[in-house]
Each structure stands twice: as C-alpha cells, then as structure tokens.
Amino acid sequence: IVEDAGLKITELATHLQGQLVAVHPAYDTMFDGFAPDPVKNNPKARQMWAVEQVKAAASVSSHWGIDVMASFSGALLWHTVYPWPQRPAG
C-alpha cells in the first residue's frame, strides 16, 4: 500500500510509548490518558506494555530494514525539564 502510493517508510516512532516506560508517580493519572484501557490505573502493567511496544517497534524496524526509530524516553525527572503532559489549570 505504501509503495503503491509512491511512499517509503523511513522510520517508526514510539514517542508516547517511550514516555510511558518511566513515569513519575505524581503524574500517573495524566499519563494514563496515553495508555490503552486494559493497563490504565495500573502503573506496573502500563510500564510493561510500553516496554513491549518499544521492543516490538525495534523488531519491526529491523525486519523492515529500517535503522532509525524516533522516541521520547520516559524518565522520572522529565517534569523538571519540560512541563508535559500539560497540567490542568489550577
């Protein structure tokens, strides 16, 4: 389908999945919005899901001969560098 449209996949991205690999507990509720329903409200399950998603994307990239994968890494200190996800007013 992609090639039929004259396009080529050059990289896969796991921005949201990567963010969910490590979430500061104070922001669990806000990050749950990026997780599928079966792992919401369960930080350990959410993290395990995210790790598997990133690993799967790396595997698919390799299988497709893609050597670039964009991602944002999750980190417990991200909130000290950049206020994301956006905080509710108040």
mmCIF file of C-alpha atoms in Angstrom:
data_model
loop_
_atom_site.group_PDB
_atom_site.id
_atom_site.type_symbol
_atom_site.label_atom_id
_atom_site.label_comp_id
_atom_site.label_asym_id
_atom_site.label_seq_id
_atom_site.Cartn_x
_atom_site.Cartn_y
_atom_site.Cartn_z
ATOM 1 C CA ILE A 1 0.000 0.000 0.000
ATOM 2 C CA VAL A 2 2.731 2.449 0.977
ATOM 3 C CA GLU A 3 4.887 1.729 -2.078
ATOM 4 C CA ASP A 4 1.820 1.831 -4.332
ATOM 5 C CA ALA A 5 1.330 5.408 -3.154
ATOM 6 C CA GLY A 6 4.939 6.262 -4.037
ATOM 7 C CA LEU A 7 5.989 6.484 -0.403
ATOM 8 C CA LYS A 8 8.642 4.765 1.670
ATOM 9 C CA ILE A 9 8.670 4.148 5.422
ATOM 10 C CA THR A 10 11.975 5.517 6.723
ATOM 11 C CA GLU A 11 11.440 5.319 10.473
ATOM 12 C CA LEU A 12 8.988 4.260 13.140
ATOM 13 C CA ALA A 13 8.202 6.377 16.192
ATOM 14 C CA THR A 14 7.360 5.406 19.757
ATOM 15 C CA HIS A 15 7.076 8.825 21.362
ATOM 16 C CA LEU A 16 4.133 8.107 23.659
ATOM 17 C CA GLN A 17 5.082 4.514 24.356
ATOM 18 C CA GLY A 18 8.607 5.619 25.283
ATOM 19 C CA GLN A 19 7.247 8.222 27.680
ATOM 20 C CA LEU A 20 5.259 5.500 29.438
ATOM 21 C CA VAL A 21 8.367 3.409 30.126
ATOM 22 C CA ALA A 22 9.144 5.561 33.184
ATOM 23 C CA VAL A 23 6.504 7.851 34.702
ATOM 24 C CA HIS A 24 6.903 9.796 37.933
ATOM 25 C CA PRO A 25 4.146 8.597 40.301
ATOM 26 C CA ALA A 26 2.850 12.158 40.738
ATOM 27 C CA TYR A 27 1.887 12.165 37.044
ATOM 28 C CA ASP A 28 0.351 8.691 36.765
ATOM 29 C CA THR A 29 -3.163 9.984 36.174
ATOM 30 C CA MET A 30 -2.116 12.359 33.408
ATOM 31 C CA PHE A 31 -0.040 9.751 31.586
ATOM 32 C CA ASP A 32 -2.796 7.141 31.831
ATOM 33 C CA GLY A 33 -4.536 9.047 29.044
ATOM 34 C CA PHE A 34 -1.873 7.755 26.642
ATOM 35 C CA ALA A 35 -2.243 4.107 27.654
ATOM 36 C CA PRO A 36 -4.765 1.569 26.378
ATOM 37 C CA ASP A 37 -7.697 0.844 28.682
ATOM 38 C CA PRO A 38 -6.510 -2.597 29.878
ATOM 39 C CA VAL A 39 -3.416 -1.072 31.554
ATOM 40 C CA LYS A 40 -4.843 2.215 32.828
ATOM 41 C CA ASN A 41 -4.715 2.759 36.594
ATOM 42 C CA ASN A 42 -2.009 0.099 36.844
ATOM 43 C CA PRO A 43 1.458 1.711 36.605
ATOM 44 C CA LYS A 44 3.343 -1.607 36.501
ATOM 45 C CA ALA A 45 1.156 -3.049 33.744
ATOM 46 C CA ARG A 46 1.340 0.248 31.829
ATOM 47 C CA GLN A 47 5.140 0.210 32.043
ATOM 48 C CA MET A 48 5.345 -3.417 30.918
ATOM 49 C CA TRP A 49 3.025 -2.654 27.978
ATOM 50 C CA ALA A 50 5.146 0.362 26.985
ATOM 51 C CA VAL A 51 8.411 -1.585 27.138
ATOM 52 C CA GLU A 52 6.923 -4.312 24.936
ATOM 53 C CA GLN A 53 5.649 -1.706 22.464
ATOM 54 C CA VAL A 54 9.101 -0.106 22.137
ATOM 55 C CA LYS A 55 10.727 -3.521 21.738
ATOM 56 C CA ALA A 56 8.154 -4.525 19.119
ATOM 57 C CA ALA A 57 8.774 -1.324 17.157
ATOM 58 C CA ALA A 58 12.524 -2.008 17.215
ATOM 59 C CA SER A 59 11.906 -5.555 15.986
ATOM 60 C CA VAL A 60 9.603 -4.402 13.189
ATOM 61 C CA SER A 61 12.101 -1.701 12.216
ATOM 62 C CA SER A 62 14.825 -4.321 11.911
ATOM 63 C CA HIS A 63 12.554 -6.661 9.953
ATOM 64 C CA TRP A 64 11.716 -3.853 7.506
ATOM 65 C CA GLY A 65 15.371 -2.807 7.165
ATOM 66 C CA ILE A 66 14.777 0.495 8.946
ATOM 67 C CA ASP A 67 17.688 1.660 11.077
ATOM 68 C CA VAL A 68 16.051 4.753 12.590
ATOM 69 C CA MET A 69 13.451 4.848 15.362
ATOM 70 C CA ALA A 70 12.327 8.109 16.946
ATOM 71 C CA SER A 71 11.218 8.053 20.577
ATOM 72 C CA PHE A 72 10.967 10.101 23.728
ATOM 73 C CA SER A 73 12.411 8.219 26.630
ATOM 74 C CA GLY A 74 10.422 8.080 29.799
ATOM 75 C CA ALA A 75 12.225 9.454 32.821
ATOM 76 C CA LEU A 76 11.267 10.172 36.396
ATOM 77 C CA LEU A 77 12.763 13.690 36.147
ATOM 78 C CA TRP A 78 11.223 14.847 32.845
ATOM 79 C CA HIS A 79 8.796 17.096 34.720
ATOM 80 C CA THR A 80 11.782 19.178 35.935
ATOM 81 C CA VAL A 81 12.880 19.863 32.351
ATOM 82 C CA TYR A 82 9.638 20.265 30.426
ATOM 83 C CA PRO A 83 6.025 20.510 31.664
ATOM 84 C CA TRP A 84 4.459 17.682 29.705
ATOM 85 C CA PRO A 85 1.826 16.450 29.582
ATOM 86 C CA GLN A 86 0.121 19.767 30.061
ATOM 87 C CA ARG A 87 -1.097 20.292 33.595
ATOM 88 C CA PRO A 88 -4.728 21.073 34.259
ATOM 89 C CA ALA A 89 -5.475 24.658 35.217
ATOM 90 C CA GLY A 90 -5.303 25.403 38.905
#
